[in-house]
Amino acid sequence: TAFILSSVSASAVSRAFLGNQPKFIFGELVLGSYSTFVFYLLLGLGAGLLSIAFIQTSEFFQKTFARLYQRQVSPLLVMISIGLLMGAAGWWKPQILGIGYTSINKMLAHSFTGQTILILFLLKFFLVIFILRSGGFGGIFAPSMFLGACYGFIFSQGLNILFHLHLDPTTYTLVGMGAMLAGINSVPITAILILFEMTNNYHFILPLMLGTVGSHVVTHIALRGSIYLRELRREGYTYAFGRDLHILRSIRVKEVTRPDILLLPESAPSSEVIKKFLDSQHDTIYVVNPNNQITGVIKSNTLRYVLAEYEQLHHLLLASDIADPDVVFLRSDDTLEEAMKIFAHHRVEEIPVLDSANPRQIIGTLHYQDVLNAYNQLLNRLNLAEGLASEFKTLQEDALQEVIPGFSLAEVDVPEEFAGKSIGELQLRNKYRIDVLMVEEGAQSVFSGREERKKQVMPDKDYVLHRDDHLIIYGRTLDVINFKKIAEQV
């Protein structure tokens, strides 16, 4: 609702002051017969290939400029050189300067020759990449529309010349804009809606849908993500698209609870409340009754109201008078998934935790940031577990996989005498000089894949092994071989 209201309000205000004229102006569109609609799909597929070329070229020059800067080449010198190149290109073909809408309108009016449009396409294609990847600022939204307009015009004119067709360059220019916008940015629905809004014309919806969807499908299959997601992955950010996002169910609140909590009795004077805040790093105090049950919460930002009238009221106010009685609780056996719902609903940064066995006993607080950290750690462990499992599917069950020279991975069954003991108790690292990276609980071997695996875990020192578990071990190749022999003999 908020998005709709804000966008409609912004549009209404801008149209009131700037007018209701569309950005792109053109005459009557000729869509062609239904038998020619296949060309719109071909246009989209070609736009997808060009989008892939744009993204991969962009990534290539990003690495190239990064290597230059690593070799102590001055970024200022590089930017000046590219600026001069851009200036020379703009002096030669000023149509590439600016946001490009004026030049697009001239293409829609057939004011450029095919040769000029091809030159504009090549200049825009490379100069945008050079500027952005060398360290300049800007986006690829408008450039992708400009490239699409050039491509759509060239596509239609090329087919008209080669096969003596009568395709309308204006329609193909518009569809090309949507196709390149969808291909480079992976926004097919947005591309369709934006073209409608910027043209005030809905008659070419079917050609536009064919072009944008065709382009998006090609880039999505080839690149498995948009240019923005690929950029984030290079920066080290990962996303759990397609994964079960309820992994926080496996962690209990008590595992992340901080034991330090600031408590004050209800009868504490306001001066003691202020002193407690000044003497501690906490920004929250919990008020308890004589039975040690929390009856209210005092936030540090609440004190400004107290301080405003402190001289008149400090001898009258008690902690119970200042405290907010609206307090939410968690129990130690609750899951972090349940905790996240409470954090989202109440918009708090920390929640007091009660002992599930003794609900009157306060054991600490759960902080929102700690939940996020636990989620990221668990996600990283799952990513590693999945990677190990996929690697081992390609091996024979009795094989080793050398990771780096002298170090290998292997899978072994849990020896019978190890069952019922924790990894820390067995001291595998000290005694056998190997590490257990992953455990598959009570399942068929990861090598075989003949049976659905029950659960993959990244164990800690307290993990207790079971007889039907399978271990993924890592260490020096000789140590791994020796441990496999010991496990097989036992």
XYZ file of C-alpha atoms in Angstrom:
490
model
C 0.000 0.000 0.000
C 2.776 2.422 0.896
C 4.585 1.752 -2.386
C 1.419 2.287 -4.413
C 0.491 5.515 -2.631
C 3.990 6.974 -2.879
C 4.446 6.094 -6.557
C 0.995 7.360 -7.575
C 1.520 10.580 -5.606
C 4.915 11.169 -7.205
C 3.526 10.519 -10.671
C 0.568 12.851 -10.118
C 2.767 15.694 -8.859
C 5.313 15.358 -11.675
C 2.611 15.214 -14.340
C 0.901 18.270 -12.840
C 4.074 20.351 -13.145
C 5.802 18.768 -16.149
C 2.785 17.846 -18.230
C 1.382 14.524 -19.373
C 3.451 14.185 -22.528
C 5.122 10.791 -23.021
C 8.910 10.596 -23.125
C 8.894 8.843 -26.485
C 6.852 10.282 -29.325
C 6.074 8.413 -32.534
C 3.392 7.949 -35.136
C 1.086 5.028 -35.742
C 2.610 1.616 -35.070
C 2.428 -1.204 -37.593
C 2.660 -4.493 -35.700
C 2.406 -6.693 -38.783
C 0.440 -9.898 -39.260
C 0.530 -12.648 -36.650
C 2.808 -14.667 -38.922
C 5.526 -12.035 -38.434
C 5.311 -12.096 -34.623
C 8.024 -14.732 -34.605
C 10.454 -11.949 -35.504
C 9.690 -10.228 -32.201
C 10.698 -13.407 -30.406
C 13.871 -13.625 -32.508
C 14.537 -9.987 -31.647
C 14.254 -10.895 -27.959
C 16.566 -13.887 -28.258
C 19.145 -11.727 -30.021
C 18.774 -9.066 -27.332
C 19.456 -11.766 -24.753
C 22.712 -12.666 -26.481
C 23.711 -9.004 -26.676
C 22.865 -8.613 -22.979
C 25.150 -11.538 -22.163
C 27.894 -9.944 -24.268
C 27.412 -6.633 -22.441
C 27.563 -8.225 -18.977
C 30.567 -10.420 -19.746
C 32.436 -7.569 -21.449
C 31.691 -5.410 -18.434
C 33.107 -8.058 -16.090
C 36.188 -8.479 -18.295
C 37.036 -4.779 -18.163
C 36.330 -4.662 -14.445
C 39.071 -7.264 -13.938
C 41.327 -5.451 -16.418
C 41.064 -2.125 -14.611
C 41.485 -3.857 -11.238
C 44.768 -5.383 -12.448
C 45.926 -1.979 -13.680
C 45.230 -0.402 -10.310
C 47.002 -3.264 -8.531
C 50.082 -2.456 -10.617
C 50.067 1.056 -9.179
C 48.659 2.658 -12.335
C 47.067 5.918 -11.223
C 43.230 5.780 -11.278
C 43.280 9.499 -12.004
C 45.336 8.918 -15.143
C 42.975 6.158 -16.281
C 39.879 8.284 -15.654
C 41.380 11.264 -17.494
C 42.190 9.036 -20.481
C 38.670 7.628 -20.574
C 37.238 11.111 -20.142
C 39.216 12.320 -23.155
C 38.020 9.300 -25.133
C 34.436 10.055 -24.138
C 34.857 13.698 -25.095
C 36.297 12.817 -28.496
C 33.462 10.362 -29.152
C 30.902 12.965 -28.074
C 32.470 15.561 -30.359
C 32.252 13.092 -33.249
C 28.774 11.772 -32.430
C 27.071 14.093 -29.912
C 23.982 11.855 -29.969
C 25.638 9.500 -27.451
C 25.886 12.226 -24.803
C 23.299 12.619 -22.080
C 20.522 10.290 -21.048
C 19.721 9.459 -24.671
C 15.966 10.056 -24.865
C 16.315 12.747 -27.547
C 18.352 10.420 -29.742
C 15.844 7.602 -29.190
C 13.030 9.877 -30.372
C 15.039 10.627 -33.510
C 15.416 6.890 -34.124
C 11.653 6.495 -33.742
C 11.240 9.253 -36.333
C 13.749 7.526 -38.689
C 16.046 10.559 -38.576
C 19.252 8.480 -38.499
C 20.734 6.177 -41.097
C 21.420 2.562 -40.240
C 25.170 3.210 -40.332
C 24.881 6.072 -37.832
C 22.788 3.952 -35.467
C 25.313 1.103 -35.644
C 28.120 3.522 -34.716
C 26.038 4.918 -31.846
C 25.389 1.383 -30.592
C 29.087 0.464 -30.553
C 30.144 3.732 -28.919
C 27.487 3.475 -26.215
C 28.214 -0.217 -25.625
C 31.914 0.243 -24.879
C 32.020 3.741 -23.405
C 29.414 2.930 -20.746
C 31.471 -0.102 -19.728
C 34.751 1.849 -19.723
C 33.352 4.624 -17.541
C 31.578 2.397 -15.009
C 34.304 -0.229 -14.648
C 37.188 2.215 -14.411
C 35.634 3.780 -11.329
C 33.077 6.212 -12.685
C 29.565 6.594 -11.363
C 26.293 6.002 -13.139
C 23.720 3.385 -13.976
C 22.867 1.085 -16.845
C 19.116 1.650 -16.960
C 18.991 4.399 -19.601
C 22.011 3.053 -21.534
C 20.334 -0.349 -21.852
C 17.256 1.331 -23.365
C 19.462 3.293 -25.768
C 21.270 0.114 -26.824
C 17.942 -1.659 -27.251
C 16.580 1.110 -29.456
C 19.656 0.936 -31.696
C 19.496 -2.855 -31.835
C 15.766 -2.954 -32.629
C 16.156 -0.475 -35.474
C 19.159 -2.317 -36.967
C 17.390 -5.688 -36.582
C 14.290 -4.589 -38.495
C 16.189 -2.743 -41.201
C 18.557 -5.662 -41.651
C 15.702 -8.125 -42.183
C 13.961 -5.705 -44.529
C 17.080 -5.413 -46.687
C 18.088 -9.093 -46.617
C 14.670 -10.718 -47.013
C 12.648 -7.888 -48.571
C 10.266 -7.752 -45.619
C 8.187 -4.792 -44.521
C 8.854 -4.666 -40.787
C 8.106 -1.377 -39.037
C 11.391 0.005 -37.575
C 9.489 2.093 -35.015
C 7.783 -0.928 -33.456
C 10.999 -2.934 -33.406
C 12.866 0.003 -31.874
C 10.377 0.069 -28.987
C 10.432 -3.706 -28.513
C 14.238 -3.670 -28.666
C 14.312 -1.145 -25.840
C 12.232 -3.412 -23.627
C 14.192 -6.514 -24.611
C 17.605 -5.038 -23.772
C 16.271 -3.475 -20.580
C 14.946 -6.873 -19.492
C 18.048 -8.767 -20.601
C 20.728 -6.627 -18.973
C 18.820 -5.825 -15.785
C 16.737 -9.043 -15.467
C 13.493 -7.071 -15.059
C 11.053 -8.358 -17.714
C 7.861 -7.176 -16.004
C 9.372 -3.812 -15.129
C 10.558 -3.381 -18.724
C 7.048 -3.970 -20.060
C 5.411 -1.568 -17.609
C 8.032 1.142 -18.085
C 7.658 1.094 -21.871
C 3.909 1.471 -21.450
C 4.326 4.399 -19.056
C 6.951 6.182 -21.154
C 5.010 5.852 -24.405
C 1.391 6.089 -23.182
C 0.739 3.339 -25.719
C -0.492 -0.167 -24.959
C -1.120 -1.430 -28.479
C 2.202 -3.253 -28.833
C 1.846 -5.344 -25.656
C 2.137 -8.761 -27.343
C 5.296 -7.945 -29.366
C 6.806 -6.320 -26.275
C 6.063 -9.376 -24.132
C 7.598 -11.710 -26.722
C 10.762 -9.614 -26.922
C 11.278 -9.054 -23.197
C 10.502 -12.615 -22.138
C 12.723 -14.066 -24.866
C 15.622 -11.850 -23.828
C 15.176 -12.557 -20.115
C 15.008 -16.329 -20.606
C 18.272 -16.364 -22.576
C 20.197 -14.292 -20.022
C 18.704 -16.131 -17.052
C 19.673 -19.547 -18.422
C 23.148 -18.457 -19.479
C 24.151 -16.293 -16.521
C 21.962 -17.616 -13.666
C 21.285 -14.194 -12.275
C 21.245 -10.509 -13.094
C 24.243 -8.228 -13.447
C 23.509 -6.921 -9.949
C 23.483 -10.368 -8.336
C 26.718 -11.290 -10.094
C 28.257 -8.099 -8.757
C 27.115 -8.933 -5.226
C 28.504 -12.466 -5.485
C 31.898 -11.048 -6.475
C 31.750 -8.850 -3.386
C 31.195 -11.932 -1.227
C 27.444 -11.687 -0.623
C 25.375 -14.839 -1.037
C 21.641 -15.345 -1.279
C 19.504 -18.340 -0.472
C 17.173 -18.245 -3.483
C 15.327 -21.551 -3.780
C 16.551 -22.736 -0.367
C 14.394 -23.519 2.648
C 14.552 -20.229 4.514
C 13.349 -21.795 7.784
C 16.795 -22.994 8.802
C 16.533 -20.980 12.027
C 14.209 -23.694 13.311
C 17.257 -25.782 14.133
C 18.669 -23.272 16.653
C 17.216 -22.754 20.118
C 17.084 -19.367 21.786
C 19.203 -20.598 24.700
C 22.125 -21.236 22.308
C 22.384 -17.533 21.439
C 21.198 -15.946 24.691
C 23.478 -13.441 26.394
C 23.556 -14.175 30.140
C 24.201 -10.576 31.177
C 20.983 -8.684 31.871
C 20.417 -5.492 33.848
C 17.700 -5.852 36.515
C 16.307 -3.360 39.020
C 13.565 -3.771 41.622
C 10.314 -1.884 41.147
C 11.052 0.176 44.249
C 14.382 1.525 42.952
C 14.412 5.359 42.847
C 14.885 7.200 39.563
C 18.372 8.296 40.627
C 19.444 4.659 40.796
C 17.990 4.042 37.329
C 20.079 6.878 35.905
C 23.181 5.692 37.754
C 22.721 2.146 36.385
C 22.616 3.436 32.818
C 25.686 5.592 33.336
C 27.696 2.773 34.930
C 26.914 0.073 32.340
C 27.054 -0.539 28.597
C 23.396 -1.597 28.490
C 20.705 0.554 26.948
C 17.864 -1.467 28.497
C 16.944 -2.121 32.135
C 14.323 -4.673 33.156
C 12.244 -3.977 36.251
C 11.362 -6.960 38.467
C 8.896 -7.485 41.310
C 9.759 -9.116 44.652
C 9.275 -12.543 43.015
C 12.006 -11.679 40.483
C 9.478 -11.549 37.643
C 9.906 -8.887 34.951
C 7.116 -6.327 35.132
C 8.472 -3.598 32.867
C 11.292 -2.330 30.693
C 13.161 0.988 30.686
C 14.944 2.104 27.516
C 17.778 4.615 27.625
C 15.853 6.958 25.333
C 13.047 7.046 27.919
C 15.317 8.903 30.318
C 15.181 12.156 28.380
C 11.575 12.590 29.497
C 12.606 11.898 33.090
C 15.574 14.276 32.956
C 13.372 17.109 31.698
C 11.463 17.104 35.009
C 14.146 15.503 37.138
C 14.546 18.312 39.706
C 10.850 18.325 40.535
C 10.098 14.595 40.314
C 13.262 12.629 41.103
C 12.272 12.096 44.742
C 8.828 10.851 43.675
C 9.581 8.605 40.696
C 10.383 4.930 41.117
C 11.581 2.428 38.537
C 8.052 1.024 38.277
C 6.751 4.514 37.357
C 9.238 4.914 34.508
C 9.057 1.365 33.145
C 6.958 0.401 30.155
C 4.779 -2.549 31.235
C 4.487 -3.837 27.655
C 7.238 -6.477 27.717
C 7.534 -9.471 25.404
C 9.329 -12.652 26.412
C 10.958 -15.664 24.854
C 11.524 -19.067 26.408
C 14.867 -20.781 26.234
C 13.476 -23.672 24.155
C 11.884 -21.413 21.532
C 13.503 -21.449 18.096
C 15.197 -18.486 16.468
C 12.535 -18.590 13.771
C 9.916 -17.813 16.422
C 12.192 -15.136 17.833
C 12.516 -13.434 14.435
C 8.728 -13.179 14.155
C 8.575 -11.456 17.538
C 11.427 -9.102 16.603
C 9.627 -8.176 13.380
C 6.253 -7.658 15.083
C 7.412 -5.614 18.081
C 10.369 -3.805 16.448
C 12.717 -4.266 19.416
C 16.460 -4.892 19.514
C 16.513 -7.325 22.441
C 14.073 -9.619 24.232
C 14.371 -11.110 27.748
C 14.605 -14.899 27.875
C 12.934 -17.083 30.518
C 13.965 -20.594 31.463
C 11.526 -23.068 29.886
C 11.858 -25.392 32.877
C 11.293 -22.560 35.354
C 9.307 -19.759 33.687
C 9.941 -17.415 36.611
C 13.703 -17.538 36.171
C 15.326 -14.982 33.858
C 18.420 -16.377 32.124
C 19.412 -13.460 29.883
C 18.489 -11.561 26.723
C 18.376 -12.362 23.026
C 19.676 -9.658 20.683
C 18.471 -9.173 17.117
C 22.015 -8.889 15.748
C 22.945 -12.204 17.377
C 20.096 -13.905 15.520
C 21.327 -12.486 12.208
C 24.863 -13.652 12.954
C 23.629 -17.145 13.808
C 21.642 -17.269 10.561
C 24.649 -16.264 8.450
C 26.904 -18.801 10.161
C 24.394 -21.601 9.645
C 23.878 -20.616 6.017
C 27.624 -20.733 5.379
C 27.850 -24.176 6.973
C 24.993 -25.442 4.806
C 26.625 -24.030 1.678
C 29.846 -25.857 2.541
C 27.950 -29.062 3.284
C 26.138 -28.952 -0.051
C 29.394 -28.262 -1.854
C 31.081 -31.236 -0.229
C 28.152 -33.512 -1.005
C 28.082 -32.523 -4.661
C 31.836 -33.044 -4.955
C 31.661 -36.530 -3.481
C 28.896 -37.665 -5.803
C 31.486 -37.792 -8.573
C 33.798 -40.181 -6.701
C 33.861 -43.881 -6.011
C 33.077 -44.876 -2.453
C 36.616 -45.989 -1.608
C 38.339 -43.024 -3.295
C 40.187 -40.040 -1.940
C 39.842 -36.537 -3.297
C 43.015 -34.497 -3.211
C 42.116 -30.904 -2.449
C 45.619 -29.460 -2.594
C 48.890 -31.345 -2.988
C 49.376 -33.482 0.103
C 45.891 -32.956 1.577
C 42.787 -35.014 0.809
C 39.115 -35.548 1.609
C 37.528 -38.959 2.145
C 34.354 -40.557 3.437
C 34.356 -43.202 6.177
C 31.743 -45.018 8.205
C 31.740 -44.378 11.942
C 33.718 -47.182 13.673
C 31.593 -49.103 16.151
C 33.773 -48.139 19.104
C 33.344 -44.445 18.235
C 29.527 -44.619 18.396
C 28.018 -42.776 21.342
C 31.075 -40.563 21.842
C 31.481 -36.893 20.974
C 34.058 -35.624 18.492
C 35.757 -33.688 21.269
C 35.897 -36.759 23.481
C 37.520 -38.820 20.712
C 40.190 -36.138 20.128
C 40.378 -37.047 16.441
C 42.583 -34.087 15.598
C 45.159 -34.873 18.282
C 45.189 -38.662 17.931
C 44.685 -39.119 14.184
C 45.492 -35.633 12.797
C 42.259 -35.436 10.807
C 39.251 -33.091 10.922
C 35.597 -34.053 10.502
C 34.102 -31.528 8.083
C 30.646 -32.993 7.639
C 28.436 -35.763 8.998
C 25.563 -37.404 7.195
C 23.255 -38.743 9.832
C 21.736 -42.194 9.420
C 21.807 -42.180 5.642
C 23.056 -43.904 2.569
C 26.593 -42.969 1.561
C 26.909 -39.612 -0.191
C 28.790 -41.425 -2.951
C 25.873 -43.589 -3.954
C 22.902 -41.245 -3.935
C 20.610 -44.303 -4.202
C 18.702 -43.292 -1.122
C 17.499 -39.908 0.022
C 19.815 -38.415 2.618
C 18.254 -37.638 5.962
C 20.398 -34.803 7.217
C 23.776 -33.192 6.643
C 25.369 -31.400 9.572
C 28.573 -29.481 10.187
C 29.545 -30.910 13.583
C 31.195 -29.181 16.505
C 33.218 -30.805 19.292
C 30.040 -31.711 21.208
C 28.476 -33.642 18.346
C 27.839 -37.290 19.352
C 28.535 -39.862 16.623
C 26.131 -42.679 15.770
C 26.878 -46.048 14.230
C 25.069 -45.344 10.963
C 26.641 -41.909 10.429
C 29.026 -41.190 7.558
C 31.978 -38.855 8.109
C 33.678 -36.561 5.611
C 37.245 -36.243 6.893
C 40.100 -33.967 5.850
C 43.814 -33.984 6.541
C 47.179 -34.921 5.127
C 46.706 -37.653 2.567
C 48.732 -40.200 4.562
C 46.796 -39.454 7.762
C 43.472 -39.789 5.925
C 44.524 -43.163 4.472
C 45.632 -44.396 7.907
C 42.348 -43.367 9.518
C 40.347 -45.104 6.772
C 42.300 -48.304 7.463
C 41.634 -48.008 11.194
C 37.927 -47.427 10.599
C 37.687 -50.424 8.251
C 39.552 -52.714 10.665
C 37.392 -51.736 13.608
